[in-house]
C-alpha cells in the first residue's frame, strides 16, 4: 500500500472508494451469524415482508458502519488514523443491493504538527442512491513531521478540528 | 412503567445515568476475528497475518477500529435469546435490543419501534487479540420530541470502550429514535 502524507491531499479530491459488490441473503446471513444478531428482518423473508412489511430482508446498518470505517481506514493508509466519524442512515438497503463507498476531501489543516483531513463519506447502492452518509476526520503525518501516534492521543489543541454539521 | 404514558420529566431523569461496566465474555480470539473480517469482507492482513501485523505500529493482530461495538456476545450458560422465537411467532429474535444498552438499565417506554438515528464515534486504539473489551455506557440525552408523525423519544447513549486495563479504544455516541 502506497504511504500517504498530508501534503499529498487536495481539498475537493476523492481520497478513496470501496466496492463491496452485491449483498446477497447469504452475505447478510454471514454477518448476522458472525455478530450473533438474530433479528429476523435480516434473514427471515416471511417475517421481514409479512410481519414487518419490508420489501425484503434488510442489509444490517451495523454492517454498513464497518464499511464506512474500512473506507476511511484504507483511504488514509497505514500511516493514517481514523479519528472521528459521524453518519446517519438515509435509506434501507435490501438483499440484492450493491454497496459502495466514497470519501471526498472537504477540508484540511495542520494542528500541532499533525495533518487533519475532513472527509465527506457516503455509501450508495447500484442506482447511486445514498443509504448512509456523514463526515469523518482522518489524521495523517505531514512530510518531514512526526508520525501519527498510536494509540492516538487527543490533545486540547485538536478540539478546533470539528466534524461539519450534517448536510 | 412499561406500557404507560410518560411525561418529558419521566424521561429527563434518565439523562446522565450510567450503567455498570459491561465486560465482554471472552477476550478477542483469532477465530472470532476471522469470522468478523470475513463477514465485513476486509482483507487487511493486519487482522490475520501475524508476521505482518508484528511489523506494524500495532505490534500484533488487532480487530478493526469499530469492532468493540460487537465485542459483547451472550455468555455461555446464560438464557437462550432464541427461546422467545419458539414461544411467540411475533418475536423478532433481537433479544430485546440488548446490543444498544451496553449495561445500561433499559428505558421504560411505551414506544415500540426503535430506529437508529446515527452514530458519532471517536477512535483511539484497536482491540488486540487476547484483550478483553469493557464498555461503560451512560444516557447522554433522553427527551421527548413532537415530530410530524407524532411523538418520538430521542435518546443518545454514549459508550466508552476500553481494554480491561483501562486503555481507551473508542467512544460511541449513538442516537436512537423510539416511535
mmCIF file of C-alpha atoms in Angstrom:
data_model
loop_
_atom_site.group_PDB
_atom_site.id
_atom_site.type_symbol
_atom_site.label_atom_id
_atom_site.label_comp_id
_atom_site.label_asym_id
_atom_site.label_seq_id
_atom_site.Cartn_x
_atom_site.Cartn_y
_atom_site.Cartn_z
ATOM 1 C CA UNK A 1 0.000 0.000 0.000
ATOM 2 C CA UNK A 2 1.487 3.365 -1.003
ATOM 3 C CA UNK A 3 2.096 5.542 2.006
ATOM 4 C CA UNK A 4 0.117 8.734 2.046
ATOM 5 C CA UNK A 5 1.143 12.052 3.601
ATOM 6 C CA UNK A 6 -0.984 15.067 4.424
ATOM 7 C CA UNK A 7 0.909 17.030 1.757
ATOM 8 C CA UNK A 8 -0.473 14.696 -0.954
ATOM 9 C CA UNK A 9 -4.100 15.525 -0.174
ATOM 10 C CA UNK A 10 -6.047 18.114 -2.175
ATOM 11 C CA UNK A 11 -9.341 19.596 -0.983
ATOM 12 C CA UNK A 12 -12.044 18.628 -3.458
ATOM 13 C CA UNK A 13 -10.401 15.345 -4.434
ATOM 14 C CA UNK A 14 -11.712 11.836 -3.870
ATOM 15 C CA UNK A 15 -9.500 10.167 -1.266
ATOM 16 C CA UNK A 16 -10.801 6.660 -1.801
ATOM 17 C CA UNK A 17 -13.583 4.322 -2.859
ATOM 18 C CA UNK A 18 -14.627 0.873 -1.684
ATOM 19 C CA UNK A 19 -16.872 -1.527 -3.607
ATOM 20 C CA UNK A 20 -18.412 -4.387 -1.632
ATOM 21 C CA UNK A 21 -20.452 -5.707 -4.561
ATOM 22 C CA UNK A 22 -23.872 -7.322 -4.288
ATOM 23 C CA UNK A 23 -25.044 -8.256 -0.803
ATOM 24 C CA UNK A 24 -26.961 -11.498 -1.221
ATOM 25 C CA UNK A 25 -29.037 -13.075 1.536
ATOM 26 C CA UNK A 26 -26.033 -15.336 2.191
ATOM 27 C CA UNK A 27 -23.778 -12.331 2.814
ATOM 28 C CA UNK A 28 -26.346 -10.802 5.144
ATOM 29 C CA UNK A 29 -26.744 -14.125 6.972
ATOM 30 C CA UNK A 30 -22.965 -14.454 7.340
ATOM 31 C CA UNK A 31 -22.797 -11.051 9.040
ATOM 32 C CA UNK A 32 -25.740 -11.828 11.333
ATOM 33 C CA UNK A 33 -24.085 -15.103 12.340
ATOM 34 C CA UNK A 34 -20.650 -13.520 12.876
ATOM 35 C CA UNK A 35 -22.025 -10.985 15.356
ATOM 36 C CA UNK A 36 -24.832 -13.230 16.645
ATOM 37 C CA UNK A 37 -27.545 -10.768 15.724
ATOM 38 C CA UNK A 38 -30.620 -12.943 15.272
ATOM 39 C CA UNK A 39 -33.095 -10.223 14.355
ATOM 40 C CA UNK A 40 -35.357 -11.914 11.831
ATOM 41 C CA UNK A 41 -35.661 -8.929 9.479
ATOM 42 C CA UNK A 42 -32.167 -9.810 8.268
ATOM 43 C CA UNK A 43 -32.705 -13.463 7.241
ATOM 44 C CA UNK A 44 -36.359 -14.496 7.610
ATOM 45 C CA UNK A 45 -38.052 -13.324 4.406
ATOM 46 C CA UNK A 46 -41.554 -14.227 5.571
ATOM 47 C CA UNK A 47 -41.083 -12.296 8.816
ATOM 48 C CA UNK A 48 -39.425 -9.292 7.146
ATOM 49 C CA UNK A 49 -42.092 -8.895 4.462
ATOM 50 C CA UNK A 50 -45.179 -10.343 6.143
ATOM 51 C CA UNK A 51 -44.736 -9.251 9.749
ATOM 52 C CA UNK A 52 -42.741 -6.053 9.331
ATOM 53 C CA UNK A 53 -43.991 -5.035 5.866
ATOM 54 C CA UNK A 54 -40.471 -4.592 4.487
ATOM 55 C CA UNK A 55 -39.681 -5.057 0.772
ATOM 56 C CA UNK A 56 -37.144 -7.829 1.511
ATOM 57 C CA UNK A 57 -34.646 -8.856 4.186
ATOM 58 C CA UNK A 58 -32.533 -5.854 5.194
ATOM 59 C CA UNK A 59 -28.800 -5.335 4.957
ATOM 60 C CA UNK A 60 -27.749 -4.552 8.516
ATOM 61 C CA UNK A 61 -26.920 -0.950 9.362
ATOM 62 C CA UNK A 62 -24.456 -2.457 11.825
ATOM 63 C CA UNK A 63 -22.599 -3.981 8.844
ATOM 64 C CA UNK A 64 -22.674 -0.783 6.806
ATOM 65 C CA UNK A 65 -20.977 1.202 9.578
ATOM 66 C CA UNK A 66 -17.955 -1.122 9.334
ATOM 67 C CA UNK A 67 -17.819 -0.498 5.577
ATOM 68 C CA UNK A 68 -17.605 3.237 6.271
ATOM 69 C CA UNK A 69 -14.848 2.698 8.846
ATOM 70 C CA UNK A 70 -12.896 0.490 6.416
ATOM 71 C CA UNK A 71 -13.365 3.032 3.626
ATOM 72 C CA UNK A 72 -11.703 5.753 5.697
ATOM 73 C CA UNK A 73 -9.024 3.484 7.186
ATOM 74 C CA UNK A 74 -7.999 2.178 3.749
ATOM 75 C CA UNK A 75 -8.157 5.644 2.162
ATOM 76 C CA UNK A 76 -5.775 7.037 4.791
ATOM 77 C CA UNK A 77 -3.370 4.115 4.522
ATOM 78 C CA UNK A 78 -1.167 2.528 7.209
ATOM 79 C CA UNK A 79 0.367 5.812 8.439
ATOM 80 C CA UNK A 80 -3.010 7.456 8.972
ATOM 81 C CA UNK A 81 -5.631 7.186 11.686
ATOM 82 C CA UNK A 82 -9.401 7.438 11.531
ATOM 83 C CA UNK A 83 -10.082 9.715 14.498
ATOM 84 C CA UNK A 84 -13.776 10.569 14.214
ATOM 85 C CA UNK A 85 -16.736 9.627 12.117
ATOM 86 C CA UNK A 86 -20.385 10.621 12.220
ATOM 87 C CA UNK A 87 -23.004 9.115 9.948
ATOM 88 C CA UNK A 88 -26.725 8.680 9.532
ATOM 89 C CA UNK A 89 -28.761 6.061 7.798
ATOM 90 C CA UNK A 90 -30.733 7.677 4.971
ATOM 91 C CA UNK A 91 -32.465 4.671 3.446
ATOM 92 C CA UNK A 92 -32.743 0.926 3.810
ATOM 93 C CA UNK A 93 -30.770 -1.463 1.630
ATOM 94 C CA UNK A 94 -32.159 -4.921 0.931
ATOM 95 C CA UNK A 95 -30.810 -8.239 -0.312
ATOM 96 C CA UNK A 96 -29.579 -7.872 -3.880
ATOM 97 C CA UNK A 97 -28.429 -4.281 -3.463
ATOM 98 C CA UNK A 98 -24.794 -3.386 -4.184
ATOM 99 C CA UNK A 99 -22.918 -1.320 -1.629
ATOM 100 C CA UNK A 100 -20.115 1.029 -2.483
ATOM 101 C CA UNK A 101 -18.450 3.811 -0.546
ATOM 102 C CA UNK A 102 -16.672 7.041 -1.359
ATOM 103 C CA UNK A 103 -14.649 9.526 0.699
ATOM 104 C CA UNK A 104 -14.097 13.097 -0.562
ATOM 105 C CA UNK A 105 -11.787 15.673 0.994
ATOM 106 C CA UNK A 106 -13.679 18.776 2.126
ATOM 107 C CA UNK A 107 -11.069 20.440 4.383
ATOM 108 C CA UNK A 108 -7.517 20.038 5.688
ATOM 109 C CA UNK A 109 -5.428 21.743 8.332
ATOM 110 C CA UNK A 110 -2.273 21.198 10.369
ATOM 111 C CA UNK A 111 -2.621 21.279 14.145
ATOM 112 C CA UNK A 112 0.343 20.748 16.440
ATOM 113 C CA UNK A 113 2.396 19.136 13.670
ATOM 114 C CA UNK A 114 -0.257 16.629 12.534
ATOM 115 C CA UNK A 115 -2.379 16.812 9.393
ATOM 116 C CA UNK A 116 -6.162 16.652 9.894
ATOM 117 C CA UNK A 117 -8.294 15.820 6.882
ATOM 118 C CA UNK A 118 -12.068 16.240 6.891
ATOM 119 C CA UNK A 119 -13.881 13.819 4.613
ATOM 120 C CA UNK A 120 -17.445 13.590 3.359
ATOM 121 C CA UNK A 121 -18.286 9.911 3.368
ATOM 122 C CA UNK A 122 -21.192 8.083 1.782
ATOM 123 C CA UNK A 123 -22.430 4.631 0.903
ATOM 124 C CA UNK A 124 -24.542 4.278 -2.211
ATOM 125 C CA UNK A 125 -26.442 1.468 -3.917
ATOM 126 C CA UNK A 126 -26.356 0.292 -7.547
ATOM 127 C CA UNK A 127 -28.626 3.218 -8.505
ATOM 128 C CA UNK A 128 -26.319 5.759 -6.819
ATOM 129 C CA UNK A 129 -28.897 6.342 -4.092
ATOM 130 C CA UNK A 130 -27.214 7.325 -0.833
ATOM 131 C CA UNK A 131 -28.049 4.976 2.027
ATOM 132 C CA UNK A 132 -25.582 6.144 4.651
ATOM 133 C CA UNK A 133 -23.818 9.495 4.816
ATOM 134 C CA UNK A 134 -21.743 11.651 7.089
ATOM 135 C CA UNK A 135 -18.316 13.067 7.766
ATOM 136 C CA UNK A 136 -15.033 11.760 9.105
ATOM 137 C CA UNK A 137 -11.802 13.261 10.363
ATOM 138 C CA UNK A 138 -8.599 11.437 9.495
ATOM 139 C CA UNK A 139 -5.111 12.201 10.739
ATOM 140 C CA UNK A 140 -2.047 11.936 8.504
ATOM 141 C CA UNK A 141 1.629 12.706 9.017
ATOM 142 C CA UNK A 142 2.946 15.905 7.448
ATOM 143 C CA UNK A 143 6.002 15.191 5.307
ATOM 144 C CA UNK A 144 9.076 15.753 7.492
ATOM 145 C CA UNK A 145 6.879 15.863 10.622
ATOM 146 C CA UNK A 146 6.225 13.370 13.409
ATOM 147 C CA UNK A 147 4.277 10.138 12.826
ATOM 148 C CA UNK A 148 0.648 9.971 13.880
ATOM 149 C CA UNK A 149 0.866 8.487 17.394
ATOM 150 C CA UNK A 150 -0.602 5.077 18.119
ATOM 151 C CA UNK A 151 -2.567 4.825 20.311
ATOM 152 C CA UNK A 152 -3.929 8.160 19.150
ATOM 153 C CA UNK A 153 -3.947 10.723 21.947
ATOM 154 C CA UNK A 154 -6.397 13.588 21.996
ATOM 155 C CA UNK A 155 -4.890 16.995 22.783
ATOM 156 C CA UNK A 156 -6.875 20.127 23.673
ATOM 157 C CA UNK A 157 -5.452 21.826 20.550
ATOM 158 C CA UNK A 158 -7.243 19.234 18.380
ATOM 159 C CA UNK A 159 -10.640 20.449 19.593
ATOM 160 C CA UNK A 160 -10.522 23.127 16.893
ATOM 161 C CA UNK A 161 -10.961 20.341 14.339
ATOM 162 C CA UNK A 162 -14.694 19.620 14.300
ATOM 163 C CA UNK A 163 -16.917 17.392 12.254
ATOM 164 C CA UNK A 164 -19.062 19.583 9.966
ATOM 165 C CA UNK A 165 -22.784 19.830 10.604
ATOM 166 C CA UNK A 166 -24.913 17.297 8.727
ATOM 167 C CA UNK A 167 -25.893 18.228 5.175
ATOM 168 C CA UNK B 1 -43.683 1.756 33.954
ATOM 169 C CA UNK B 2 -43.619 -0.210 30.714
ATOM 170 C CA UNK B 3 -46.655 0.414 28.554
ATOM 171 C CA UNK B 4 -47.946 3.505 30.350
ATOM 172 C CA UNK B 5 -47.826 7.092 29.140
ATOM 173 C CA UNK B 6 -44.826 9.072 30.329
ATOM 174 C CA UNK B 7 -44.064 12.749 30.610
ATOM 175 C CA UNK B 8 -40.996 14.669 29.485
ATOM 176 C CA UNK B 9 -39.879 14.749 33.129
ATOM 177 C CA UNK B 10 -40.107 10.951 33.402
ATOM 178 C CA UNK B 11 -37.618 10.669 30.564
ATOM 179 C CA UNK B 12 -35.379 13.581 31.545
ATOM 180 C CA UNK B 13 -34.327 11.783 34.719
ATOM 181 C CA UNK B 14 -32.500 9.182 32.618
ATOM 182 C CA UNK B 15 -30.062 11.779 31.257
ATOM 183 C CA UNK B 16 -26.677 11.402 32.909
ATOM 184 C CA UNK B 17 -27.366 7.995 34.480
ATOM 185 C CA UNK B 18 -24.716 5.337 33.990
ATOM 186 C CA UNK B 19 -24.748 1.570 33.683
ATOM 187 C CA UNK B 20 -22.489 -0.959 35.314
ATOM 188 C CA UNK B 21 -19.323 -1.664 33.296
ATOM 189 C CA UNK B 22 -20.056 -4.480 30.863
ATOM 190 C CA UNK B 23 -17.187 -6.904 30.305
ATOM 191 C CA UNK B 24 -17.015 -8.989 27.121
ATOM 192 C CA UNK B 25 -17.500 -12.665 27.984
ATOM 193 C CA UNK B 26 -14.357 -13.606 26.026
ATOM 194 C CA UNK B 27 -11.075 -11.951 25.116
ATOM 195 C CA UNK B 28 -10.698 -11.311 21.381
ATOM 196 C CA UNK B 29 -9.922 -14.651 19.742
ATOM 197 C CA UNK B 30 -8.304 -15.101 16.340
ATOM 198 C CA UNK B 31 -11.130 -17.258 15.075
ATOM 199 C CA UNK B 32 -13.846 -14.797 16.100
ATOM 200 C CA UNK B 33 -11.790 -12.074 14.410
ATOM 201 C CA UNK B 34 -11.500 -14.215 11.254
ATOM 202 C CA UNK B 35 -15.277 -14.660 11.079
ATOM 203 C CA UNK B 36 -15.811 -10.973 11.686
ATOM 204 C CA UNK B 37 -13.460 -9.672 8.994
ATOM 205 C CA UNK B 38 -14.708 -12.279 6.516
ATOM 206 C CA UNK B 39 -18.249 -11.019 7.142
ATOM 207 C CA UNK B 40 -17.253 -7.380 6.525
ATOM 208 C CA UNK B 41 -15.035 -8.504 3.629
ATOM 209 C CA UNK B 42 -11.971 -6.598 4.811
ATOM 210 C CA UNK B 43 -8.821 -8.374 3.610
ATOM 211 C CA UNK B 44 -6.349 -6.204 5.545
ATOM 212 C CA UNK B 45 -3.525 -8.592 6.661
ATOM 213 C CA UNK B 46 -3.429 -6.670 9.938
ATOM 214 C CA UNK B 47 -6.334 -8.861 11.013
ATOM 215 C CA UNK B 48 -4.949 -12.319 10.160
ATOM 216 C CA UNK B 49 -1.224 -12.262 9.219
ATOM 217 C CA UNK B 50 0.672 -12.325 12.500
ATOM 218 C CA UNK B 51 4.121 -11.711 10.977
ATOM 219 C CA UNK B 52 2.826 -8.730 9.011
ATOM 220 C CA UNK B 53 0.956 -7.297 11.992
ATOM 221 C CA UNK B 54 4.027 -7.564 14.220
ATOM 222 C CA UNK B 55 5.898 -5.268 11.841
ATOM 223 C CA UNK B 56 3.252 -2.515 12.038
ATOM 224 C CA UNK B 57 2.601 0.178 14.632
ATOM 225 C CA UNK B 58 0.021 -2.168 16.157
ATOM 226 C CA UNK B 59 2.695 -4.733 17.095
ATOM 227 C CA UNK B 60 0.371 -7.690 16.526
ATOM 228 C CA UNK B 61 -3.036 -8.788 15.331
ATOM 229 C CA UNK B 62 -5.847 -6.363 16.108
ATOM 230 C CA UNK B 63 -9.539 -6.013 15.323
ATOM 231 C CA UNK B 64 -10.956 -3.305 13.049
ATOM 232 C CA UNK B 65 -11.416 0.041 14.820
ATOM 233 C CA UNK B 66 -15.176 -0.261 15.213
ATOM 234 C CA UNK B 67 -15.079 -3.875 16.433
ATOM 235 C CA UNK B 68 -15.688 -3.027 20.127
ATOM 236 C CA UNK B 69 -19.389 -2.356 19.466
ATOM 237 C CA UNK B 70 -19.648 -6.037 18.510
ATOM 238 C CA UNK B 71 -17.382 -7.495 21.208
ATOM 239 C CA UNK B 72 -20.266 -8.373 23.536
ATOM 240 C CA UNK B 73 -21.958 -11.719 22.922
ATOM 241 C CA UNK B 74 -24.280 -13.736 25.137
ATOM 242 C CA UNK B 75 -22.141 -15.668 27.635
ATOM 243 C CA UNK B 76 -22.314 -19.474 27.608
ATOM 244 C CA UNK B 77 -24.706 -20.825 30.229
ATOM 245 C CA UNK B 78 -26.981 -17.777 30.151
ATOM 246 C CA UNK B 79 -30.570 -17.536 28.920
ATOM 247 C CA UNK B 80 -31.114 -18.510 25.279
ATOM 248 C CA UNK B 81 -32.271 -15.408 23.359
ATOM 249 C CA UNK B 82 -33.945 -17.661 20.783
ATOM 250 C CA UNK B 83 -36.316 -19.316 23.272
ATOM 251 C CA UNK B 84 -38.764 -16.469 22.735
ATOM 252 C CA UNK B 85 -38.858 -17.067 18.969
ATOM 253 C CA UNK B 86 -40.165 -20.588 19.631
ATOM 254 C CA UNK B 87 -42.828 -19.387 22.003
ATOM 255 C CA UNK B 88 -44.022 -16.257 20.181
ATOM 256 C CA UNK B 89 -44.431 -16.136 16.378
ATOM 257 C CA UNK B 90 -44.224 -12.328 16.553
ATOM 258 C CA UNK B 91 -40.885 -12.309 18.388
ATOM 259 C CA UNK B 92 -38.251 -10.597 16.279
ATOM 260 C CA UNK B 93 -35.251 -12.576 17.541
ATOM 261 C CA UNK B 94 -33.357 -9.436 18.560
ATOM 262 C CA UNK B 95 -33.069 -10.445 22.193
ATOM 263 C CA UNK B 96 -34.661 -7.215 23.404
ATOM 264 C CA UNK B 97 -32.301 -4.623 21.961
ATOM 265 C CA UNK B 98 -29.628 -5.691 24.416
ATOM 266 C CA UNK B 99 -26.985 -4.652 21.899
ATOM 267 C CA UNK B 100 -27.728 -0.942 22.247
ATOM 268 C CA UNK B 101 -27.646 -0.617 26.035
ATOM 269 C CA UNK B 102 -24.142 -1.892 26.920
ATOM 270 C CA UNK B 103 -25.037 -2.435 30.581
ATOM 271 C CA UNK B 104 -27.475 0.481 30.977
ATOM 272 C CA UNK B 105 -30.844 -0.139 32.587
ATOM 273 C CA UNK B 106 -33.184 -0.334 29.562
ATOM 274 C CA UNK B 107 -35.519 2.594 29.008
ATOM 275 C CA UNK B 108 -39.043 2.010 30.216
ATOM 276 C CA UNK B 109 -41.188 3.359 27.448
ATOM 277 C CA UNK B 110 -44.448 2.528 25.688
ATOM 278 C CA UNK B 111 -42.790 3.273 22.327
ATOM 279 C CA UNK B 112 -42.296 0.027 20.420
ATOM 280 C CA UNK B 113 -40.401 0.819 17.254
ATOM 281 C CA UNK B 114 -36.678 1.517 17.518
ATOM 282 C CA UNK B 115 -34.722 3.265 14.756
ATOM 283 C CA UNK B 116 -31.021 4.036 14.610
ATOM 284 C CA UNK B 117 -30.685 7.792 14.258
ATOM 285 C CA UNK B 118 -26.963 7.684 13.581
ATOM 286 C CA UNK B 119 -23.629 7.465 15.322
ATOM 287 C CA UNK B 120 -20.692 9.675 16.173
ATOM 288 C CA UNK B 121 -17.584 7.707 17.071
ATOM 289 C CA UNK B 122 -14.065 8.632 18.178
ATOM 290 C CA UNK B 123 -11.251 6.100 17.798
ATOM 291 C CA UNK B 124 -8.043 5.914 19.829
ATOM 292 C CA UNK B 125 -6.752 2.339 19.672
ATOM 293 C CA UNK B 126 -7.709 -1.080 18.270
ATOM 294 C CA UNK B 127 -8.554 -4.062 20.459
ATOM 295 C CA UNK B 128 -5.704 -6.591 20.189
ATOM 296 C CA UNK B 129 -6.052 -10.377 20.036
ATOM 297 C CA UNK B 130 -6.103 -11.674 23.616
ATOM 298 C CA UNK B 131 -7.550 -8.456 25.062
ATOM 299 C CA UNK B 132 -10.991 -8.230 26.599
ATOM 300 C CA UNK B 133 -13.231 -5.270 25.861
ATOM 301 C CA UNK B 134 -15.105 -3.333 28.555
ATOM 302 C CA UNK B 135 -18.000 -0.947 27.873
ATOM 303 C CA UNK B 136 -19.166 1.878 30.134
ATOM 304 C CA UNK B 137 -22.387 3.460 28.945
ATOM 305 C CA UNK B 138 -24.432 6.446 30.037
ATOM 306 C CA UNK B 139 -27.575 8.143 28.848
ATOM 307 C CA UNK B 140 -26.145 11.366 27.414
ATOM 308 C CA UNK B 141 -29.565 12.718 26.444
ATOM 309 C CA UNK B 142 -33.139 11.439 26.648
ATOM 310 C CA UNK B 143 -36.009 13.641 25.570
ATOM 311 C CA UNK B 144 -39.485 13.589 24.084
ATOM 312 C CA UNK B 145 -39.993 15.386 20.815
ATOM 313 C CA UNK B 146 -43.071 16.104 18.749
ATOM 314 C CA UNK B 147 -42.429 15.099 15.163
ATOM 315 C CA UNK B 148 -44.531 15.382 12.000
ATOM 316 C CA UNK B 149 -45.863 11.876 12.552
ATOM 317 C CA UNK B 150 -46.396 12.176 16.303
ATOM 318 C CA UNK B 151 -44.324 11.947 19.449
ATOM 319 C CA UNK B 152 -40.930 10.295 19.478
ATOM 320 C CA UNK B 153 -38.280 9.672 22.057
ATOM 321 C CA UNK B 154 -34.772 10.810 21.118
ATOM 322 C CA UNK B 155 -32.019 9.106 23.067
ATOM 323 C CA UNK B 156 -28.252 9.444 22.852
ATOM 324 C CA UNK B 157 -26.264 6.701 24.535
ATOM 325 C CA UNK B 158 -22.569 7.418 24.995
ATOM 326 C CA UNK B 159 -20.447 4.320 25.429
ATOM 327 C CA UNK B 160 -16.764 4.322 26.230
ATOM 328 C CA UNK B 161 -14.909 1.169 25.219
ATOM 329 C CA UNK B 162 -11.642 0.305 26.928
ATOM 330 C CA UNK B 163 -9.391 -2.672 27.489
ATOM 331 C CA UNK B 164 -9.595 -4.395 30.870
ATOM 332 C CA UNK B 165 -6.586 -2.354 31.949
ATOM 333 C CA UNK B 166 -8.446 0.856 31.115
ATOM 334 C CA UNK B 167 -6.801 1.842 27.832
ATOM 335 C CA UNK B 168 -9.266 3.841 25.768
ATOM 336 C CA UNK B 169 -10.346 2.192 22.494
ATOM 337 C CA UNK B 170 -13.288 4.234 21.241
ATOM 338 C CA UNK B 171 -16.233 6.390 22.287
ATOM 339 C CA UNK B 172 -19.546 5.785 20.528
ATOM 340 C CA UNK B 173 -22.431 8.249 20.716
ATOM 341 C CA UNK B 174 -25.464 6.516 19.289
ATOM 342 C CA UNK B 175 -28.735 8.284 18.685
ATOM 343 C CA UNK B 176 -31.794 6.084 18.969
ATOM 344 C CA UNK B 177 -35.303 7.076 17.996
ATOM 345 C CA UNK B 178 -38.287 5.359 19.548
ATOM 346 C CA UNK B 179 -41.684 5.894 17.960
#
